[in-house]
Every structure is written in C-alpha cells, then in structure tokens.
PDB file of C-alpha atoms in Angstrom:
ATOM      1  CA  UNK A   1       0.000   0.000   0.000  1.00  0.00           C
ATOM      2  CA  UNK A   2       3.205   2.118   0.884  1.00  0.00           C
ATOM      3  CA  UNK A   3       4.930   2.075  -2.514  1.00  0.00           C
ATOM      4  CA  UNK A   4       0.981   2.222  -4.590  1.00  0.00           C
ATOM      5  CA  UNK A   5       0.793   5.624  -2.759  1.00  0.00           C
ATOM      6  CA  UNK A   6       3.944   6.782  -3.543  1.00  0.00           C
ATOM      7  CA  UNK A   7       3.391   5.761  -7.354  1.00  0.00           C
ATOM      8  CA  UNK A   8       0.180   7.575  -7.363  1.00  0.00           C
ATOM      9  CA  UNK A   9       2.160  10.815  -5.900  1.00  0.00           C
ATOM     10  CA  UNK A  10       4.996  10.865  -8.352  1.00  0.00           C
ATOM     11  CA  UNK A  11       2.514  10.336 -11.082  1.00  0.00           C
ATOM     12  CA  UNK A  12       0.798  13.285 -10.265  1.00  0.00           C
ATOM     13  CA  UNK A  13       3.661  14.745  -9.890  1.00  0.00           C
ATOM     14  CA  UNK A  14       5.032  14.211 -13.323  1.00  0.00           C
ATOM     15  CA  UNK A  15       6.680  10.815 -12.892  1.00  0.00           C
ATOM     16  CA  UNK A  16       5.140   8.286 -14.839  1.00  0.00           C
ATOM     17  CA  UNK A  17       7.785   5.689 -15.274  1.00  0.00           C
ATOM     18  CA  UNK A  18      10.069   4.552 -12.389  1.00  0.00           C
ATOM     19  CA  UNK A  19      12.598   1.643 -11.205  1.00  0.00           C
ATOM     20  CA  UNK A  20      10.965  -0.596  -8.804  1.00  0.00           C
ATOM     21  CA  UNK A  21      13.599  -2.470  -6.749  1.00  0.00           C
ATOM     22  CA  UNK A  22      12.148  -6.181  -5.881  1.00  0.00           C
ATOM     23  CA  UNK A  23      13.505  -8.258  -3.423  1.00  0.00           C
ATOM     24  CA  UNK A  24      12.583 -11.750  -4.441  1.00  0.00           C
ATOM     25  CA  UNK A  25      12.291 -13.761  -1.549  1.00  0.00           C
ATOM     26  CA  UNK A  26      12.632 -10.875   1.539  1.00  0.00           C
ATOM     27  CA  UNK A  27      14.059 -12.175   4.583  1.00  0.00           C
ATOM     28  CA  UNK A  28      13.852 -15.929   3.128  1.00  0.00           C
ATOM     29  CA  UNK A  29       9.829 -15.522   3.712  1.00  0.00           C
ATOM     30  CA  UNK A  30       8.434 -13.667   0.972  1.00  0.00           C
ATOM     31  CA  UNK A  31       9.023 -15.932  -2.144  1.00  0.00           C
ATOM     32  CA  UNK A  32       7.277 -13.484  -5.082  1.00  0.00           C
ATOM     33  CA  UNK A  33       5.940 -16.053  -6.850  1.00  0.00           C
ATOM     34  CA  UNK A  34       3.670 -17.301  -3.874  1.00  0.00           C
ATOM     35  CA  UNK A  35       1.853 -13.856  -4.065  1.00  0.00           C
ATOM     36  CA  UNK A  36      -0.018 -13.456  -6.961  1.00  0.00           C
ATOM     37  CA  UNK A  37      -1.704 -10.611  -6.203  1.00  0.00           C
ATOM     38  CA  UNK A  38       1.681  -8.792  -5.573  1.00  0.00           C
ATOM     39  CA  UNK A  39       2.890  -9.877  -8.959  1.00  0.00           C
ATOM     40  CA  UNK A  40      -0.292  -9.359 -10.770  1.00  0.00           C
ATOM     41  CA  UNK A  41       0.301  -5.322  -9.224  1.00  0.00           C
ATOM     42  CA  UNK A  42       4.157  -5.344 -10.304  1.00  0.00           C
ATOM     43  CA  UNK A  43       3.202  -7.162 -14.104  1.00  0.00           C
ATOM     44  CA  UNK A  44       0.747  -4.469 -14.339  1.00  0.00           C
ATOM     45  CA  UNK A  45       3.143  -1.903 -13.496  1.00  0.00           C
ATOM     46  CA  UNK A  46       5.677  -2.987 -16.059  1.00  0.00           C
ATOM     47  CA  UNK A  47       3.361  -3.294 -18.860  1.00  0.00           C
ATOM     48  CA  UNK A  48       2.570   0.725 -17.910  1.00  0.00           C
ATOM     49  CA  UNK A  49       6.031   1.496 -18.337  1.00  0.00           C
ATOM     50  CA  UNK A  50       7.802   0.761 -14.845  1.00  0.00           C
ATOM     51  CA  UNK A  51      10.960  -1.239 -14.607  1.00  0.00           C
ATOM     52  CA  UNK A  52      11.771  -4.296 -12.748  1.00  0.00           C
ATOM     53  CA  UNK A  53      15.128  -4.384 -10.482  1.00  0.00           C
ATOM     54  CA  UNK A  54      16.730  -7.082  -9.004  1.00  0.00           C
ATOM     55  CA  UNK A  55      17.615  -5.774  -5.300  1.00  0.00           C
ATOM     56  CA  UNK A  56      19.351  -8.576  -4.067  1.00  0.00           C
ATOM     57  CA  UNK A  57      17.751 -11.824  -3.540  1.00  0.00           C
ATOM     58  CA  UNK A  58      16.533 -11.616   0.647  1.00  0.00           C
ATOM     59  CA  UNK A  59      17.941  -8.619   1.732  1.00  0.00           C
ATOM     60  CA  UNK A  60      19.504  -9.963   4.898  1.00  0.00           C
ATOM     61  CA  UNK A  61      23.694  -9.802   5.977  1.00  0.00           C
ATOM     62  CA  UNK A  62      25.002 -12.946   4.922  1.00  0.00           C
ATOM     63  CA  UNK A  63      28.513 -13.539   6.380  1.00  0.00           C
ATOM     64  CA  UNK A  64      31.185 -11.260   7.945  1.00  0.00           C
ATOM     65  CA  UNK A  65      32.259  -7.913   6.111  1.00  0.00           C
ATOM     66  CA  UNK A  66      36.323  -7.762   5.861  1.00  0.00           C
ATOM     67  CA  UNK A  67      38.176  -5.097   8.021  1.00  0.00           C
ATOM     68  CA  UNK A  68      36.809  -2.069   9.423  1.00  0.00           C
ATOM     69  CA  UNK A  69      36.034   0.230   6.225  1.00  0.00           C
ATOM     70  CA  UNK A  70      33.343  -2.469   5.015  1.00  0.00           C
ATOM     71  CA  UNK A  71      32.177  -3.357   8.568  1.00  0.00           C
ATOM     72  CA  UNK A  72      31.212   0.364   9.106  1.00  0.00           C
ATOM     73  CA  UNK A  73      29.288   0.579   5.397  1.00  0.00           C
ATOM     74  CA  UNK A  74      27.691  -2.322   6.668  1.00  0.00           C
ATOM     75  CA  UNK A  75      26.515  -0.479   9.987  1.00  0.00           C
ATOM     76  CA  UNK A  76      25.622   2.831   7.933  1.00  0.00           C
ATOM     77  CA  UNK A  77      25.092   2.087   4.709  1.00  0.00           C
ATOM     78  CA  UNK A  78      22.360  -0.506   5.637  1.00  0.00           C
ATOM     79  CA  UNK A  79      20.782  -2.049   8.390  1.00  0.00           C
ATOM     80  CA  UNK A  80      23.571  -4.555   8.820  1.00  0.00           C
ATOM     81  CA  UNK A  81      22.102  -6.099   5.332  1.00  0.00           C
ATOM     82  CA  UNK A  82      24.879  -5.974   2.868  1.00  0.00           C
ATOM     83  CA  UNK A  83      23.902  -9.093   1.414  1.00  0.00           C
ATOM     84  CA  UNK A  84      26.220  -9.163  -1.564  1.00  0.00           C
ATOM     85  CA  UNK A  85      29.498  -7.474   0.839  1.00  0.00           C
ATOM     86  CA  UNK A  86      30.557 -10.292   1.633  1.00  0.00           C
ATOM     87  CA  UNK A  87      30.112 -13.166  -1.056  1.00  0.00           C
ATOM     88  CA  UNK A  88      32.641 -14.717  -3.267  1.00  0.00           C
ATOM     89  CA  UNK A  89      31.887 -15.360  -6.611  1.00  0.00           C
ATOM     90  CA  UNK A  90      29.942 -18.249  -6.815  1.00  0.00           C
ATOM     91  CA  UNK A  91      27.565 -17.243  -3.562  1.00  0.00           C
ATOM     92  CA  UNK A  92      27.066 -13.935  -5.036  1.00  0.00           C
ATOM     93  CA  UNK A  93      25.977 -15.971  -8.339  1.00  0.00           C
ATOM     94  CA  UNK A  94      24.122 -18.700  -6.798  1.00  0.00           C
ATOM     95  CA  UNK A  95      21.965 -16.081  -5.154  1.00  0.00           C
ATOM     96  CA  UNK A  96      21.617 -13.628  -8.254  1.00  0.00           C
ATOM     97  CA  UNK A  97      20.338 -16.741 -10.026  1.00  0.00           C
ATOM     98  CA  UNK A  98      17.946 -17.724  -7.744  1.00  0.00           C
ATOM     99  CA  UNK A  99      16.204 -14.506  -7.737  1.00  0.00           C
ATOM    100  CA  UNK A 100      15.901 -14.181 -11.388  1.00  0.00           C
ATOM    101  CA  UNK A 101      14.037 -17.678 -11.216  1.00  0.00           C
ATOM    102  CA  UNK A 102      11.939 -16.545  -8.861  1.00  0.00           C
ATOM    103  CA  UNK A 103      11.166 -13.287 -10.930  1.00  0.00           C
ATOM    104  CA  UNK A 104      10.978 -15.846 -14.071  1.00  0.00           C
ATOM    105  CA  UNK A 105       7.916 -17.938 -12.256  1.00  0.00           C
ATOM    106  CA  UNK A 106       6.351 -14.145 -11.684  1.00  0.00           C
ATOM    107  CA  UNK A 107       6.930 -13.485 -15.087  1.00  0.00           C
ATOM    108  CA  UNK A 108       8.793 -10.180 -14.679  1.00  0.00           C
ATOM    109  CA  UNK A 109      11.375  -9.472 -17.303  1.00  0.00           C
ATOM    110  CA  UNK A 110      14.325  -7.543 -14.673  1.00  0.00           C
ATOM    111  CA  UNK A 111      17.572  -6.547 -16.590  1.00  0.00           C
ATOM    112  CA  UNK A 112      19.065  -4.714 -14.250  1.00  0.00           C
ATOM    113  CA  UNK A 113      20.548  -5.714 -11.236  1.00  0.00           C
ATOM    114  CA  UNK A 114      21.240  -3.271  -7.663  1.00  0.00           C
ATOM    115  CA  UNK A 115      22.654  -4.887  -4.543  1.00  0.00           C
ATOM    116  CA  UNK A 116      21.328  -4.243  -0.961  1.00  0.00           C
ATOM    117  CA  UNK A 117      22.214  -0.377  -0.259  1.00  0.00           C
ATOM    118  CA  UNK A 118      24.527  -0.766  -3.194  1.00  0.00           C
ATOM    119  CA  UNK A 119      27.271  -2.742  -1.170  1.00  0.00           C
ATOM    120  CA  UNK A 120      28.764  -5.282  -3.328  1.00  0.00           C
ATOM    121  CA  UNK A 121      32.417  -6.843  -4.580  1.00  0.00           C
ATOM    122  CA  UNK A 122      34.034  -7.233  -7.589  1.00  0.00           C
ATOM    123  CA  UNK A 123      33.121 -10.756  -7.557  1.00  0.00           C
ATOM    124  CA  UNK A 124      29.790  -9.940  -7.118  1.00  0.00           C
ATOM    125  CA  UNK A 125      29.910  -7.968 -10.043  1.00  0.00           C
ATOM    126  CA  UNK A 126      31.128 -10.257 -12.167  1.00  0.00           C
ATOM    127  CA  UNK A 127      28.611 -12.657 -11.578  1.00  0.00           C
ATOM    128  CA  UNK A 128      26.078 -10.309 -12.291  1.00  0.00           C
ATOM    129  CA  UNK A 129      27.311  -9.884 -15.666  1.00  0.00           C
ATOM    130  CA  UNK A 130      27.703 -13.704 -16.026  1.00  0.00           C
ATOM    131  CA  UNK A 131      24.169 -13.905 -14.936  1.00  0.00           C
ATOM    132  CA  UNK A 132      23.285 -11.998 -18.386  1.00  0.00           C
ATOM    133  CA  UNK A 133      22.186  -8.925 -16.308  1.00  0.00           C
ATOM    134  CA  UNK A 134      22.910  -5.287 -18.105  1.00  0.00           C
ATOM    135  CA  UNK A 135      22.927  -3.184 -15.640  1.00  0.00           C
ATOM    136  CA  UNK A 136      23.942  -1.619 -12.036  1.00  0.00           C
ATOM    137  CA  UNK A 137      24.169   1.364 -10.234  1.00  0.00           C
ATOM    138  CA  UNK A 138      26.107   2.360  -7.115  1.00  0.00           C
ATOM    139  CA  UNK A 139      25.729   5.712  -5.046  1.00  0.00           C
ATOM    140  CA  UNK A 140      27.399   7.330  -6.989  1.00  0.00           C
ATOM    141  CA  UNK A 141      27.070   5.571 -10.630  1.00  0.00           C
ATOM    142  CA  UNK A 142      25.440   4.442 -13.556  1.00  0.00           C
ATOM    143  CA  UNK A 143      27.457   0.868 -14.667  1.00  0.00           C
ATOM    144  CA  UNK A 144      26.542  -0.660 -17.893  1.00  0.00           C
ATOM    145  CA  UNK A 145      27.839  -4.179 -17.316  1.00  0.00           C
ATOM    146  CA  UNK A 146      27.912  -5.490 -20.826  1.00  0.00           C
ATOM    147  CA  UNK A 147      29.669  -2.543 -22.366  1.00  0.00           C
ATOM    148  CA  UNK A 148      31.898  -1.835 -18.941  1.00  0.00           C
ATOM    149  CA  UNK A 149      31.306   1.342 -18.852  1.00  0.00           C
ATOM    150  CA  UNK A 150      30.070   3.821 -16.035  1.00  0.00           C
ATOM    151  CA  UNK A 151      28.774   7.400 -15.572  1.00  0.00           C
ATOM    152  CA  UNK A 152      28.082   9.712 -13.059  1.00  0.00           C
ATOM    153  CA  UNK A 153      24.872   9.752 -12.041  1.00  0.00           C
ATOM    154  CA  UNK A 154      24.792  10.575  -8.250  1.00  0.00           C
ATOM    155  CA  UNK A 155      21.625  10.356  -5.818  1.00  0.00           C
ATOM    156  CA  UNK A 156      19.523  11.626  -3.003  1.00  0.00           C
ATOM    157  CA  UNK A 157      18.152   9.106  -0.833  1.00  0.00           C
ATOM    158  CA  UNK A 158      15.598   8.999   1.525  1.00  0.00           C
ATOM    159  CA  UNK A 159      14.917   6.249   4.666  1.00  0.00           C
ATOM    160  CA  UNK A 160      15.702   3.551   6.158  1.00  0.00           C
ATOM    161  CA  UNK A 161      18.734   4.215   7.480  1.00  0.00           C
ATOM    162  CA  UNK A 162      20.638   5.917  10.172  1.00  0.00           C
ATOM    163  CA  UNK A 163      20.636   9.618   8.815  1.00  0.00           C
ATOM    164  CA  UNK A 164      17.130   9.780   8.058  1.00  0.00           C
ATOM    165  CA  UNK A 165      14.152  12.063   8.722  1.00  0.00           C
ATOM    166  CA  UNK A 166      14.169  15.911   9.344  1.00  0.00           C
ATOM    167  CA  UNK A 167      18.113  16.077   9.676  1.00  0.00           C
ATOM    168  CA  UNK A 168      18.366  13.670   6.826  1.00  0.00           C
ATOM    169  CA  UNK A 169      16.104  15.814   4.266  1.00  0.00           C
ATOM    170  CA  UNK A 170      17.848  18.922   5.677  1.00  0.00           C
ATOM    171  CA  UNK A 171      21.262  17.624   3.882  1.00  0.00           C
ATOM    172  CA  UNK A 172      19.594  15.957   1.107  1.00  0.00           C
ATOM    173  CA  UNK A 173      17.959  19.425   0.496  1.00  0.00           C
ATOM    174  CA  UNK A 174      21.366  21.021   0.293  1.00  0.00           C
ATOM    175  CA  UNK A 175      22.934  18.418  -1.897  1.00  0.00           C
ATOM    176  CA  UNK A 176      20.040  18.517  -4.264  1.00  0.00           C
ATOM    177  CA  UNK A 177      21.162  22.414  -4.589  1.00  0.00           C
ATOM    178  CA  UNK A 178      24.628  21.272  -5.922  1.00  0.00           C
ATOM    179  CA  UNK A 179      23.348  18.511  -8.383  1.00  0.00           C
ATOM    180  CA  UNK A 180      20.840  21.013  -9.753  1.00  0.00           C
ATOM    181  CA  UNK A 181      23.112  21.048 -13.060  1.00  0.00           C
ATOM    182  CA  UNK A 182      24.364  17.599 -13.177  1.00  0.00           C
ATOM    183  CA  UNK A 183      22.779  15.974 -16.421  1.00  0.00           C
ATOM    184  CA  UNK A 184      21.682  12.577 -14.477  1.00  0.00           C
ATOM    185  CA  UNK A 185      20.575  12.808 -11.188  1.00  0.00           C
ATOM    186  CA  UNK A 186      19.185   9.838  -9.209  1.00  0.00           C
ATOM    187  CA  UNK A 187      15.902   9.834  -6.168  1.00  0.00           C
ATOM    188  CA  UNK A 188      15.761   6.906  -4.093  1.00  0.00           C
ATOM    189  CA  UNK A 189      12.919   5.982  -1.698  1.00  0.00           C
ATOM    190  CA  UNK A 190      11.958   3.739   0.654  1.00  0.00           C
ATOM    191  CA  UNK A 191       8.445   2.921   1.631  1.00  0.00           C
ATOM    192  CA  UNK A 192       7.925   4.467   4.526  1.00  0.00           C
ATOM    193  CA  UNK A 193       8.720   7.626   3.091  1.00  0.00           C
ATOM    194  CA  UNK A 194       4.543   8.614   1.911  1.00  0.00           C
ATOM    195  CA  UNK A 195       3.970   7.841   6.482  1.00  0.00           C
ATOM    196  CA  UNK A 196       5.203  11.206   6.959  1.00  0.00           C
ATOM    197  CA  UNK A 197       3.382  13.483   4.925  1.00  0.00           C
ATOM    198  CA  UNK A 198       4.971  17.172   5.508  1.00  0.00           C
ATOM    199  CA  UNK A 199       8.644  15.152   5.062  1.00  0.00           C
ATOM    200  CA  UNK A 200       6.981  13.653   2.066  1.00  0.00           C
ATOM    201  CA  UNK A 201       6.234  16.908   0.530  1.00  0.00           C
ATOM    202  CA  UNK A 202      10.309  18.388   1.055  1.00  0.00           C
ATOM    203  CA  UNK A 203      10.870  15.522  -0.894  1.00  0.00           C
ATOM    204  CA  UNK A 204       8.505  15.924  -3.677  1.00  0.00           C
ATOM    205  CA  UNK A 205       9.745  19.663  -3.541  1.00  0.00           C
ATOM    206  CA  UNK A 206      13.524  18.475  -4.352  1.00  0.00           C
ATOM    207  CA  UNK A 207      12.280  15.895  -7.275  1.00  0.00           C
ATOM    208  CA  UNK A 208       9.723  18.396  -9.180  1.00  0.00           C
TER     209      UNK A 208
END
C-alpha cells in the first residue's frame, strides 16, 4: 500500500515511469511467486512502463564484512544487510540466479541488477554480468555491465537508514542544490517515506 501511494504521488507529480527495486524472496519468507496478487500489481506496473530491479535476492547480511572500512558501510550504509558485501563469486551468483528464477515464475522481465544499499564486490559484479544482467548502479554511478562502462549519475536518498528524517532531508535538500546542473541525477525511496506526509512533501519539492 506504501509504494501504490507513492506511485500515485509521483505520477501526479510528473513521474510516470520509475525503477521498482524487488527483493525476491525478503528475509527468506516472501518468495514473489507465492503472491499473486503482488505480482499481478508489479506485471501491471511494467506493462505501464515501470521497470523491474533485481535488489538482491533476501535482503539480509550474509557472512562477515572484511576489516573495518566495510564493517562500518555495513553499519551505515544498511541495516547490517549488505547481502552481496561479503560473497565470493559463486555465492554472489548462486543467489543472483535464484532470484531471477523466482522473478521468471512471476513473469517479470528484470535486466538490471542493484545490490542491498549498493554494497557489493568485484566478484559480485562479475557474476552479475555472467548472470546476463545489463545493468547496475552504485551511489554514486550508472554501470553498464555489458559494455563496462560507467557514468556519473549521483543520488539523493531517503529512509531507512541511520541519517534519516528531518536532519536527513535537511542535507539531502542542500545536496540537491549542488546537483541542480548535473545531467543525471538519481531519487531513491523507501516505503515508509509517503507515512510522513509534511517530510513527504520536502521531498517531492527536491524531485519536481
């Protein structure tokens, strides 16, 4: 219900077309293609002109990050769910697989691919461009993994996270100022975002 709202505020707000990020089996619980209903809404959305992400495949911290620098973008980048920090190769691909299965049995076409708050290895990398998948982004990047090639295409994000809410939007706000003239700039949100409507509205004031 969080995310339809949202849709139906960017819409009206001049955004017809966005990148949904789908986690295909959240938490291990949440298997897509058990909730037809849900994938009936995201087909639909596609078919309007929306695209399909792969974000991940549950979303959860799966082993131990290496040294300090990735333990603390672990702790606030995320909510301690880097899935893809950690893995070597072949987990990172044995997981991207398994997610575009599930979003095969949903029938949703998903080309590009964007790891848990963006934290992911070389190795995961490469497996995402073994897994046939075009695309990725990072914070502050636009990767096209069959050409190799990036640009810049920073973001503003909004929630979860540990910089969030009133002080969060007040830097956001002030960022947004200095990508005013960049030729690609990126809006992330999260859900619960549209459950604060007066925050809500700063942010719809930085994308319009």
């Amino acid at each position: 219900d969080r995310v339809r709202r949202i849709l139906e505020v960017l819409a009206a707000s001049g955004v017809p077309r966005r990148s949904l990020l789908v986690i295909p089996n959240f938490q291990g619980r949440w298997a897509i293609d058990q909730h037809d209903a849900f994938c009936e809404e995201l087909r639909r959305l596609q078919m309007a002109g929306d695209e399909m992400v792969l974000h991940g495949y549950e979303h959860i911290g799966v082993g131990t990050p290496d040294g300090i620098v990735d333990r603390l973008k672990n702790r606030w980048y995320t909510q301690g769910e880097g899935e893809f920090l950690s893995l070597d190769y072949h987990g990172a691909r044995d997981r991207i697989e398994r997610g575009l299965e599930l979003a095969r049995h949903a029938r949703l076409d998903m080309r590009g691919f964007v790891a848990p708050a963006w934290l992911i290895n070389a190795e995961g990398l490469r497996a995402a461009h073994d897994c046939g998948l075009a695309y990725t982004n990072s914070y502050f990047r636009f990767a096209d993994l069959s050409q190799a090639w990036s640009r810049f295409a920073p973001c503003l994000v909004f929630g979860p996270g540990n910089l969030n809410e009133d002080v969060g939007i007040a830097l956001q706000r002030g960022v947004s100022n200095l990508l005013s003239r960049s030729q690609v700039v990126r809006v992330v949100l999260h859900p619960p975002c549209i459950d604060h409507p007066k925050r809500f509205d700063s942010i719809l004031a930085m994308i319009r």
